[in-house]
Amino acid sequence: MPNTSPQRTSTCVFVCLWATAVLTVVLVVLLGGEIAPTPWTHITVQGTKCVSEPVQGWFFPAGKHGCITAIDSTNHRNRKLKEIASHPDNIHYSFQVPPVDAGGGFSRWQRRLYAVLRLRLLHIDGYFSGHSSRVTLKTSLGYTTAGELYRPSLIASSYQERKLSCNSVKRHVFRGQTFDCSPQVLAVLFSLHHDRYLLNLLIPTRREDTNEFTNRNLGRVTDVYVTFFSQAVWYMRVLMALQVLFFPVVAVLLWKFRRSVAALERPPNHLECVLALLAMALLTMNCPVEVASLVVECPWLVVVNDVRKNFFYASFMTFFLYLTDKHLEPGRVCPHAKRAINLSIRSGTLAIIIVDMTEHIVSIQNPLAATYEPMHLSMSMLMYAMLACYLCCISVRTCAALDAIRRKGVAQEEETRCQEAMVLVLTWVVFCLSAADFVLKRLHDGMWMWEYSLGELEIENTGGFLLGVFCMWNTYTCVLLVVYSPLKKAPEPRGHEDRHDAGGRGAAAGQAVPLLCRPEGDHLMKTGECRTIEASSLWKHKTPTAPPCLANVEVLGPASIPIIPPRHCHQD
């Protein structure tokens, strides 16, 4: 492999580059933690029990067309209304977020919305009035605009079946509130292009489409809550600002790196190729395509993010693998590990992309689909296992590469060896922080499921860390593009240039250069006093020497060829 060590970078410049990168990351972490401390916001809304007739097919929890609630119906003079309120098939739970009396609606910066169902059941003598592992819901999801608060447009409507895990002893706690059953995802939206969203729920005893009885063993539901999760506005603004800032910087450095590699007389080596691939992947990550969601409704952007995010992860892991392989002798440490790790990176990344894209495409087509929770949990566990295996393998290779750097080289190469070791250690640190970023994002995407399984997680105030990791990817790649950028070959002295030109003219054309052969002393050549040989054999190592067939002779060249003093040839 051609030498790609950062040996032409002085120690002062090398340290200054990395120090600037670290200070930039620290600054982004501090500012991000102050401006956007949490990447997600949430609000838990208690469902309004509506028993009156719907308005244009919808139940509104409050406002001018607010429904008559079940509590109001008990004090209502209309006896028929009281009878209606006593049957569960006539109680509709209505949710509107944000509430009308709360002022403004959703911002288009928030981009995602998860609606998570939480139930409270009736307790009799400390136990539920019934128990069931499944609940059937009739759900309608719509949106309203600022000018038409009471004219909802339908997004989706269907019957939903969700698995429940209810426990009267160990109750689920979320942000200080207790619930009897496990949280379940009702709806997923990947574009918040409208001001408000309206959700109507019915827990029926009979399905109208199949005429089957449902929810017989569920027990009596006393309250229904829905927690709405959405991305924080300021977090998304800071993230897009970083994308806009780093996109031209990475593009310019990648262009200069490509020009430097193209100017070489040799083809690019593997490390330069994977470094360029890493920069291209980061360039796609920095491309602020999310601006389109501020103008038009673009739920499909989540699929684009799936592709470019996994493309970057795969590129970074491949680069780290080749960086360690650069210092290891073939077959010294786990001879088949490189091929196995490469295969696992490609197959694992492809599997993650396929599953995530399938999950998101299904949710885009039907926001009320039930694919999110099981696929998210299973894929998350698979990803964590793959990440742990890769971390173990790459840590072993990093230690072996550091040991190889320590043992190789001479005293004057100490500066280069220190720089190589520092790049390896920093790359390992970047990978560990990237792994933590990956785990945190998966936990954020399914926070309600993980908190139900693992208890309350203190992962809300992690916005500064996530923004710092994104900045770290950019500064790390920028420094590598500068450090590993190959330099042009230094100009050679005039004498060497003339010698190469003289030999090149004869050797390039495959011509024979006549040389005068004069015997030394009284010894005569058996083959005659004169011989012609090809110049390529003389200038093979840039300095003409006497060929093996001519012993004890003085070689005299043409006027343009320097004369070599007599010398003895090496015996074959």
Coordinates of C-alpha atoms in Angstrom, one line a residue:
M1 CA 0.0 0.0 0.0
P2 CA 1.4 3.4 -0.8
N3 CA 2.3 5.5 2.2
T4 CA -0.6 7.6 3.3
S5 CA 0.7 8.5 6.7
P6 CA 0.2 12.1 7.8
Q7 CA 4.0 12.5 7.8
R8 CA 4.1 15.8 5.8
T9 CA 1.9 17.6 8.4
S10 CA 4.0 19.2 11.1
T11 CA 3.2 18.4 14.7
C12 CA 2.2 22.0 15.4
V13 CA -0.3 22.1 12.5
F14 CA -1.6 18.6 13.4
V15 CA -2.2 19.5 17.0
C16 CA -3.8 22.9 16.1
L17 CA -6.2 21.2 13.7
W18 CA -7.4 18.7 16.3
A19 CA -7.6 21.2 19.0
T20 CA -9.7 23.5 16.9
A21 CA -12.0 20.5 16.1
V22 CA -12.4 19.7 19.8
L23 CA -13.1 23.3 20.8
T24 CA -15.7 23.6 18.1
V25 CA -17.5 20.4 19.3
V26 CA -17.4 21.6 22.9
L27 CA -18.8 25.0 21.9
V28 CA -21.7 23.3 20.0
V29 CA -22.4 21.1 23.0
L30 CA -22.7 24.0 25.3
L31 CA -24.7 26.2 23.0
G32 CA -27.0 23.3 22.0
G33 CA -27.6 22.4 25.6
E34 CA -28.6 25.9 26.4
I35 CA -30.7 26.6 23.3
A36 CA -32.2 23.2 22.6
P37 CA -31.7 21.0 25.7
T38 CA -34.2 18.3 24.6
P39 CA -34.8 16.9 21.0
W40 CA -38.4 15.9 21.8
T41 CA -41.4 17.6 23.4
H42 CA -44.5 15.8 24.7
I43 CA -47.9 16.7 26.1
T44 CA -50.3 14.2 27.7
V45 CA -54.0 15.0 27.1
Q46 CA -56.9 13.4 28.9
G47 CA -59.7 12.4 26.6
T48 CA -63.0 14.2 26.8
K49 CA -65.9 11.7 27.1
C50 CA -68.4 12.9 24.5
V51 CA -72.0 11.5 24.5
S52 CA -73.7 14.1 22.3
E53 CA -74.3 13.9 18.5
P54 CA -71.2 14.5 16.4
V55 CA -70.7 17.7 14.4
Q56 CA -70.0 16.8 10.8
G57 CA -69.0 13.4 12.0
W58 CA -66.5 14.6 14.6
F59 CA -66.5 15.2 18.3
F60 CA -64.7 18.3 19.6
P61 CA -63.5 18.4 23.2
A62 CA -64.0 22.2 23.6
G63 CA -64.9 25.4 21.9
K64 CA -68.0 26.6 20.1
H65 CA -68.9 23.1 19.0
G66 CA -67.6 21.3 22.1
C67 CA -69.5 18.1 22.9
I68 CA -71.6 17.3 26.0
T69 CA -69.4 15.2 28.3
A70 CA -70.4 12.1 30.2
I71 CA -70.1 14.0 33.5
D72 CA -72.4 16.8 32.3
S73 CA -74.9 14.2 31.0
T74 CA -75.5 12.9 34.6
N75 CA -76.8 16.3 35.6
H76 CA -78.6 16.9 32.3
R77 CA -82.4 17.1 32.3
N78 CA -82.7 14.9 29.2
R79 CA -83.3 11.4 30.5
K80 CA -82.5 9.9 27.1
L81 CA -79.1 11.5 27.2
K82 CA -78.4 9.9 30.6
E83 CA -79.2 6.5 29.1
I84 CA -76.9 7.0 26.2
A85 CA -74.1 8.0 28.5
S86 CA -74.4 4.7 30.5
H87 CA -73.4 2.5 27.5
P88 CA -69.7 2.3 26.5
D89 CA -70.6 2.1 22.7
N90 CA -71.9 5.7 23.0
I91 CA -68.9 7.2 24.7
H92 CA -66.4 8.8 22.3
Y93 CA -63.0 10.1 23.6
S94 CA -62.0 13.3 21.9
F95 CA -58.5 14.7 21.8
Q96 CA -57.3 17.9 20.1
V97 CA -53.7 19.0 20.1
P98 CA -52.7 21.7 20.6
P99 CA -55.9 22.7 22.4
V100 CA -57.8 25.6 20.9
D101 CA -57.5 27.7 24.1
A102 CA -53.7 27.2 24.1
G103 CA -53.1 29.6 21.2
G104 CA -51.0 28.7 18.2
G105 CA -50.7 25.4 16.5
F106 CA -47.9 23.1 15.5
S107 CA -44.8 24.4 13.8
R108 CA -43.6 22.8 10.6
W109 CA -40.2 22.5 12.2
Q110 CA -41.5 19.7 14.5
R111 CA -41.9 17.3 11.6
R112 CA -42.9 14.2 13.5
L113 CA -45.9 13.3 15.8
Y114 CA -46.5 10.1 17.8
A115 CA -49.8 9.5 19.5
V116 CA -49.4 7.0 22.4
L117 CA -52.5 5.6 24.2
R118 CA -52.5 5.2 28.0
L119 CA -55.5 3.7 30.0
R120 CA -56.8 3.8 33.5
L121 CA -59.2 1.0 34.4
L122 CA -61.8 0.6 37.2
H123 CA -60.4 -1.0 40.4
I124 CA -62.7 -3.2 42.5
D125 CA -61.2 -4.3 45.9
G126 CA -57.7 -3.6 44.5
Y127 CA -58.2 -5.5 41.3
F128 CA -59.4 -4.7 37.8
S129 CA -63.0 -5.3 37.0
G130 CA -61.7 -7.4 34.1
H131 CA -58.5 -8.2 32.3
S132 CA -57.5 -8.7 28.7
S133 CA -54.4 -8.8 26.6
R134 CA -56.0 -7.0 23.6
V135 CA -58.1 -3.9 23.1
T136 CA -60.0 -3.0 19.9
L137 CA -60.4 0.7 19.1
K138 CA -62.3 2.6 16.4
T139 CA -60.0 5.5 15.6
S140 CA -60.4 8.6 13.4
L141 CA -57.6 11.1 12.8
G142 CA -58.0 14.4 11.1
Y143 CA -56.5 17.9 11.0
T144 CA -57.8 21.5 11.1
T145 CA -56.4 24.8 10.0
A146 CA -56.3 28.2 11.7
G147 CA -59.2 29.5 9.5
E148 CA -61.4 26.4 9.9
L149 CA -61.2 25.2 13.4
Y150 CA -64.4 23.1 13.2
R151 CA -64.0 21.7 9.7
P152 CA -61.6 18.8 10.1
S153 CA -60.2 17.0 7.1
L154 CA -59.9 13.2 7.5
I155 CA -56.4 11.7 7.4
A156 CA -57.3 8.1 8.3
S157 CA -60.1 6.1 10.0
S158 CA -60.1 2.4 10.9
Y159 CA -60.5 -0.2 13.6
Q160 CA -57.3 -0.9 15.5
E161 CA -56.2 -3.8 17.7
R162 CA -53.5 -3.3 20.2
K163 CA -51.9 -5.7 22.7
L164 CA -52.1 -4.6 26.3
S165 CA -50.2 -5.6 29.5
C166 CA -52.2 -4.4 32.5
N167 CA -51.1 -4.9 36.1
S168 CA -53.0 -3.7 39.1
V169 CA -50.0 -4.0 41.4
K170 CA -47.1 -2.7 39.4
R171 CA -48.5 0.3 37.6
H172 CA -46.8 2.2 34.8
V173 CA -45.4 5.6 35.8
F174 CA -44.8 8.3 33.2
R175 CA -43.7 11.8 34.2
G176 CA -45.3 11.6 37.6
Q177 CA -48.6 10.1 36.4
T178 CA -49.6 6.4 36.9
F179 CA -51.4 4.3 34.4
D180 CA -52.7 0.7 34.6
C181 CA -51.7 -0.6 31.1
S182 CA -48.7 -0.5 28.8
P183 CA -48.5 2.4 26.3
Q184 CA -49.6 1.7 22.8
V185 CA -48.9 3.7 19.6
L186 CA -52.1 4.9 18.0
A187 CA -50.9 7.1 15.2
V188 CA -47.6 8.2 13.6
L189 CA -47.2 11.2 11.4
F190 CA -43.9 12.2 9.6
S191 CA -45.0 15.7 8.5
L192 CA -46.7 18.3 10.7
H193 CA -47.9 20.6 7.9
H194 CA -51.2 21.6 9.7
D195 CA -52.0 23.6 12.7
R196 CA -54.0 21.2 14.8
Y197 CA -54.9 17.5 14.8
L198 CA -58.1 15.9 16.1
L199 CA -58.3 12.3 17.4
N200 CA -61.6 10.5 18.1
L201 CA -61.6 7.1 19.9
L202 CA -64.3 4.6 20.6
I203 CA -63.8 1.4 22.6
P204 CA -66.7 -0.6 21.2
T205 CA -68.3 -3.8 22.4
R206 CA -69.2 -4.8 18.9
R207 CA -67.5 -4.1 15.6
E208 CA -69.7 -2.7 12.9
D209 CA -67.6 -4.1 10.0
T210 CA -67.5 -7.8 11.2
N211 CA -70.4 -7.7 13.7
E212 CA -68.2 -9.4 16.3
F213 CA -68.1 -8.8 20.0
T214 CA -64.9 -7.2 21.3
N215 CA -63.4 -5.9 24.5
R216 CA -65.5 -8.3 26.7
N217 CA -62.7 -8.9 29.2
L218 CA -61.1 -5.5 29.1
G219 CA -62.9 -4.2 32.2
R220 CA -64.4 -0.8 32.6
V221 CA -62.2 2.1 31.3
T222 CA -62.4 5.1 33.6
D223 CA -60.0 7.4 31.7
V224 CA -58.2 7.5 28.4
Y225 CA -55.0 9.5 28.0
V226 CA -53.0 10.1 24.8
T227 CA -49.4 11.4 25.0
F228 CA -48.3 13.3 21.9
F229 CA -44.6 13.3 21.1
S230 CA -43.1 15.7 18.6
Q231 CA -39.6 17.0 17.8
A232 CA -38.5 20.2 19.5
V233 CA -38.5 23.3 17.3
W234 CA -35.2 24.8 18.5
Y235 CA -33.4 21.5 18.3
M236 CA -34.4 21.2 14.6
R237 CA -33.4 24.8 13.9
V238 CA -29.9 24.4 15.4
L239 CA -29.4 21.1 13.6
M240 CA -30.3 22.7 10.2
A241 CA -28.0 25.6 11.0
L242 CA -25.1 23.1 11.5
Q243 CA -26.1 21.4 8.2
V244 CA -26.0 24.7 6.3
L245 CA -22.7 25.7 7.9
F246 CA -20.8 22.5 7.3
F247 CA -22.2 21.6 3.9
P248 CA -20.0 24.0 1.8
V249 CA -17.0 23.4 4.1
V250 CA -17.0 19.6 3.5
A251 CA -17.8 20.1 -0.2
V252 CA -14.7 22.3 -0.7
L253 CA -12.4 20.1 1.3
L254 CA -13.6 17.0 -0.6
W255 CA -13.0 18.8 -3.9
K256 CA -9.5 19.7 -2.9
F257 CA -8.8 16.2 -1.7
R258 CA -10.0 14.7 -5.0
R259 CA -7.8 17.1 -6.9
S260 CA -4.7 16.2 -4.8
V261 CA -5.4 12.4 -5.4
A262 CA -6.0 12.9 -9.1
A263 CA -2.7 14.8 -9.5
L264 CA -0.7 11.7 -8.3
E265 CA 1.1 9.4 -10.7
R266 CA -0.5 6.4 -9.0
P267 CA -4.1 5.4 -8.6
P268 CA -5.8 6.1 -5.2
N269 CA -5.3 3.5 -2.5
H270 CA -8.0 1.9 -0.4
L271 CA -7.7 4.4 2.5
E272 CA -8.1 7.4 0.2
C273 CA -11.1 5.8 -1.4
V274 CA -12.9 5.1 1.8
L275 CA -12.1 8.5 3.2
A276 CA -13.6 10.1 0.1
L277 CA -16.6 7.8 0.5
L278 CA -16.9 8.9 4.2
A279 CA -16.8 12.6 3.1
M280 CA -19.5 12.0 0.4
A281 CA -21.7 10.2 3.0
L282 CA -21.3 13.2 5.4
L283 CA -22.1 15.6 2.5
T284 CA -25.4 13.8 2.0
M285 CA -26.1 14.1 5.7
N286 CA -25.4 17.8 5.6
C287 CA -27.6 18.5 2.6
P288 CA -30.5 20.4 4.2
V289 CA -33.4 18.7 2.3
E290 CA -35.6 19.3 5.4
V291 CA -36.2 22.8 4.0
A292 CA -38.7 21.3 1.7
S293 CA -40.9 20.2 4.6
L294 CA -41.2 23.9 5.6
V295 CA -42.8 24.6 2.2
V296 CA -44.8 21.5 1.2
E297 CA -45.9 18.4 3.0
C298 CA -43.1 15.8 2.7
P299 CA -43.6 12.7 4.8
W300 CA -41.3 10.8 2.5
L301 CA -38.3 12.7 3.8
V302 CA -38.1 10.2 6.6
V303 CA -37.2 7.5 4.0
V304 CA -34.4 9.8 2.6
N305 CA -33.1 10.2 6.1
D306 CA -33.1 6.4 6.7
V307 CA -30.9 5.9 3.6
R308 CA -28.4 8.7 4.2
K309 CA -28.1 8.0 7.9
N310 CA -27.3 4.3 7.4
F311 CA -25.0 5.2 4.5
F312 CA -23.0 7.4 6.7
Y313 CA -22.8 4.8 9.5
A314 CA -21.6 2.1 7.1
S315 CA -19.0 4.5 5.5
F316 CA -17.6 5.4 8.9
M317 CA -17.3 1.8 10.1
T318 CA -15.7 0.8 6.8
F319 CA -13.2 3.7 7.1
F320 CA -12.3 2.7 10.6
L321 CA -11.8 -0.9 9.5
Y322 CA -9.3 0.2 6.7
L323 CA -7.6 2.6 9.0
T324 CA -6.7 -0.2 11.4
D325 CA -5.9 -2.5 8.6
K326 CA -3.3 0.0 7.2
H327 CA -1.0 -0.7 10.2
L328 CA -1.5 -4.5 10.5
E329 CA 0.4 -7.2 8.7
P330 CA -1.9 -9.4 6.6
G331 CA -3.0 -12.4 8.5
R332 CA -1.4 -11.3 11.8
V333 CA -4.6 -10.5 13.8
C334 CA -7.7 -12.5 12.8
P335 CA -6.9 -13.1 9.2
H336 CA -10.5 -13.5 8.2
A337 CA -11.8 -10.8 10.5
K338 CA -11.6 -8.1 7.9
R339 CA -13.8 -9.9 5.4
A340 CA -16.3 -11.0 8.1
I341 CA -16.6 -7.5 9.5
N342 CA -17.0 -6.0 6.0
L343 CA -19.7 -8.5 5.2
S344 CA -21.5 -7.9 8.5
I345 CA -21.4 -4.1 8.0
R346 CA -23.0 -4.4 4.5
S347 CA -25.6 -7.0 5.4
G348 CA -26.5 -5.4 8.7
T349 CA -26.8 -1.9 7.2
L350 CA -28.9 -3.3 4.3
A351 CA -31.2 -5.1 6.8
I352 CA -31.7 -2.0 8.9
I353 CA -32.4 0.1 5.8
I354 CA -35.0 -2.4 4.5
V355 CA -36.8 -2.8 7.8
D356 CA -36.8 0.9 8.7
M357 CA -38.0 1.9 5.2
T358 CA -40.7 -0.8 5.3
E359 CA -41.9 0.4 8.7
H360 CA -41.9 4.1 7.6
I361 CA -43.5 3.5 4.2
V362 CA -46.3 1.6 5.9
S363 CA -46.8 4.4 8.4
I364 CA -46.9 7.0 5.6
Q365 CA -49.5 5.1 3.7
N366 CA -51.6 4.4 6.9
P367 CA -50.8 6.5 10.0
L368 CA -52.9 4.1 12.1
A369 CA -51.0 0.9 11.2
A370 CA -49.8 -1.3 14.0
T371 CA -46.3 -2.0 12.7
Y372 CA -44.3 0.5 14.7
E373 CA -43.9 -1.1 18.1
P374 CA -42.9 -4.8 17.3
M375 CA -40.6 -3.8 14.4
H376 CA -39.0 -1.1 16.4
L377 CA -38.2 -3.2 19.4
S378 CA -36.9 -6.2 17.4
M379 CA -34.7 -4.1 15.1
S380 CA -33.4 -2.1 18.1
M381 CA -32.3 -5.2 19.9
L382 CA -30.6 -6.6 16.7
M383 CA -28.8 -3.3 16.1
Y384 CA -27.5 -3.1 19.7
A385 CA -26.2 -6.7 19.4
M386 CA -24.4 -5.9 16.0
L387 CA -23.0 -2.7 17.5
A388 CA -21.6 -4.5 20.5
C389 CA -19.9 -7.1 18.3
Y390 CA -18.4 -4.5 16.0
L391 CA -17.2 -2.5 18.9
C392 CA -15.4 -5.5 20.4
C393 CA -13.8 -6.5 17.1
I394 CA -12.7 -3.0 16.2
S395 CA -11.3 -2.3 19.7
V396 CA -9.1 -5.4 19.4
R397 CA -7.9 -4.3 16.0
T398 CA -7.2 -0.8 17.3
C399 CA -5.1 -2.1 20.1
A400 CA -3.2 -4.3 17.7
A401 CA -2.7 -1.4 15.3
L402 CA -1.4 0.8 18.1
D403 CA 1.1 -1.9 19.1
A404 CA 2.2 -2.2 15.5
I405 CA 2.8 1.6 15.3
R406 CA 4.8 1.4 18.5
R407 CA 7.1 -1.3 17.2
K408 CA 7.8 -0.1 13.7
G409 CA 9.9 2.8 12.3
V410 CA 13.1 4.5 13.3
A411 CA 14.0 7.4 15.5
Q412 CA 13.4 10.1 12.9
E413 CA 9.9 8.7 12.3
E414 CA 8.8 9.3 15.9
E415 CA 6.7 12.3 14.9
T416 CA 4.8 10.4 12.2
R417 CA 4.2 7.4 14.5
C418 CA 2.7 9.7 17.2
Q419 CA 0.4 11.3 14.6
E420 CA -0.8 7.9 13.4
A421 CA -1.5 6.7 16.9
M422 CA -3.4 9.9 17.7
V423 CA -5.6 9.5 14.6
L424 CA -6.4 5.9 15.6
V425 CA -7.3 6.9 19.2
L426 CA -9.4 9.8 18.1
T427 CA -11.2 7.6 15.6
W428 CA -12.0 5.1 18.3
V429 CA -13.4 7.9 20.6
V430 CA -15.5 9.2 17.7
F431 CA -16.9 5.7 17.1
C432 CA -17.8 5.2 20.8
L433 CA -19.6 8.6 20.9
S434 CA -21.3 7.8 17.6
A435 CA -22.5 4.5 19.1
A436 CA -23.9 6.4 22.1
D437 CA -25.6 8.8 19.7
F438 CA -27.2 5.9 17.8
V439 CA -28.5 4.2 21.0
L440 CA -29.9 7.5 22.3
K441 CA -31.8 8.2 19.1
R442 CA -33.3 4.7 19.1
L443 CA -34.4 5.3 22.7
H444 CA -35.9 8.6 21.9
D445 CA -37.8 7.2 18.9
G446 CA -39.5 4.7 21.2
M447 CA -39.2 6.4 24.6
W448 CA -42.6 5.2 25.8
M449 CA -41.8 1.5 25.1
W450 CA -38.4 1.6 26.7
E451 CA -39.6 3.4 29.8
Y452 CA -42.3 0.9 30.3
S453 CA -39.8 -2.0 30.1
L454 CA -36.8 -0.4 31.8
G455 CA -38.4 2.3 34.0
E456 CA -38.1 6.0 33.7
L457 CA -35.1 7.1 31.6
E458 CA -33.3 10.3 32.1
I459 CA -32.7 11.0 28.4
E460 CA -34.6 14.2 27.9
N461 CA -31.8 16.7 28.3
T462 CA -29.5 15.2 25.6
G463 CA -30.0 17.7 22.8
G464 CA -26.6 19.3 23.4
F465 CA -24.9 15.9 23.2
L466 CA -26.7 14.9 20.0
L467 CA -25.8 18.2 18.3
G468 CA -22.2 17.9 19.5
V469 CA -21.9 14.4 18.0
F470 CA -23.2 15.8 14.6
C471 CA -20.6 18.6 14.8
M472 CA -18.0 16.0 15.8
W473 CA -18.6 14.0 12.6
N474 CA -18.0 17.1 10.5
T475 CA -14.9 18.4 12.2
Y476 CA -13.4 14.9 12.4
T477 CA -13.9 14.4 8.6
C478 CA -12.6 17.9 7.7
V479 CA -9.4 17.3 9.7
L480 CA -8.9 14.0 8.0
L481 CA -9.3 15.5 4.6
V482 CA -6.6 18.0 5.4
V483 CA -4.2 15.6 7.1
Y484 CA -4.5 12.7 4.6
S485 CA -4.5 15.0 1.5
P486 CA -1.5 13.8 -0.6
L487 CA 1.1 16.4 -1.6
K488 CA 2.7 16.7 -5.0
K489 CA 6.2 15.2 -5.4
A490 CA 8.9 17.7 -4.7
P491 CA 11.0 18.9 -7.8
E492 CA 14.3 17.0 -8.3
P493 CA 17.7 18.6 -9.0
R494 CA 18.6 19.4 -12.6
G495 CA 21.2 16.7 -12.9
H496 CA 18.8 14.0 -11.9
E497 CA 16.2 15.4 -14.4
D498 CA 18.7 15.3 -17.3
R499 CA 19.7 11.8 -16.4
H500 CA 16.1 10.6 -16.4
D501 CA 15.4 12.4 -19.7
A502 CA 18.3 10.8 -21.4
G503 CA 17.5 7.4 -20.3
G504 CA 13.8 7.9 -20.9
R505 CA 14.2 8.8 -24.5
G506 CA 16.0 5.6 -25.3
A507 CA 14.1 3.3 -23.0
A508 CA 10.7 4.7 -23.9
A509 CA 11.2 3.9 -27.6
G510 CA 12.8 0.6 -26.9
Q511 CA 16.0 1.7 -28.7
A512 CA 19.5 0.3 -28.2
V513 CA 22.0 2.9 -27.1
P514 CA 25.6 2.4 -28.5
L515 CA 28.2 2.3 -25.8
L516 CA 32.0 2.3 -26.3
C517 CA 33.6 -0.6 -24.4
R518 CA 37.3 -0.1 -23.6
P519 CA 39.2 -3.0 -22.0
E520 CA 40.8 -2.3 -18.7
G521 CA 44.6 -3.2 -18.6
D522 CA 45.6 -6.1 -20.8
H523 CA 42.3 -7.9 -20.5
L524 CA 40.4 -8.2 -23.8
M525 CA 36.7 -8.9 -24.1
K526 CA 35.9 -12.3 -25.5
T527 CA 32.9 -10.9 -27.4
G528 CA 34.7 -8.0 -29.0
E529 CA 35.7 -4.5 -28.2
C530 CA 32.3 -3.0 -28.6
R531 CA 28.7 -3.9 -27.5
T532 CA 25.3 -2.3 -27.6
I533 CA 22.8 -2.7 -24.8
E534 CA 19.3 -1.2 -24.2
A535 CA 19.2 1.9 -22.1
S536 CA 16.3 0.5 -20.0
S537 CA 18.7 -2.0 -18.4
L538 CA 21.0 0.9 -17.4
W539 CA 18.4 3.3 -16.1
K540 CA 16.1 0.8 -14.4
H541 CA 17.2 2.1 -11.0
K542 CA 17.7 5.7 -12.1
T543 CA 21.5 5.5 -12.1
P544 CA 23.4 3.8 -15.0
T545 CA 25.6 0.9 -13.9
A546 CA 27.7 -1.6 -15.7
P547 CA 25.6 -4.6 -16.8
P548 CA 26.4 -8.0 -15.4
C549 CA 27.8 -9.2 -18.8
L550 CA 30.6 -6.6 -18.8
A551 CA 33.3 -7.2 -16.2
N552 CA 36.3 -5.0 -15.6
V553 CA 35.4 -2.5 -18.3
E554 CA 34.8 1.2 -18.4
V555 CA 31.4 2.2 -19.9
L556 CA 31.4 5.3 -22.0
G557 CA 28.1 6.7 -23.0
P558 CA 27.0 9.3 -25.6
A559 CA 27.5 12.9 -25.0
S560 CA 24.2 13.2 -23.1
I561 CA 24.9 10.2 -20.8
P562 CA 27.2 10.7 -17.9
I563 CA 30.4 8.6 -17.8
I564 CA 30.6 6.0 -15.1
P565 CA 34.0 5.2 -13.7
P566 CA 35.3 1.6 -14.0
R567 CA 33.8 -0.8 -11.6
H568 CA 33.3 -4.5 -11.2
C569 CA 30.0 -6.0 -12.0
H570 CA 28.0 -8.2 -9.6
Q571 CA 28.2 -11.9 -10.3
D572 CA 24.9 -13.6 -11.1

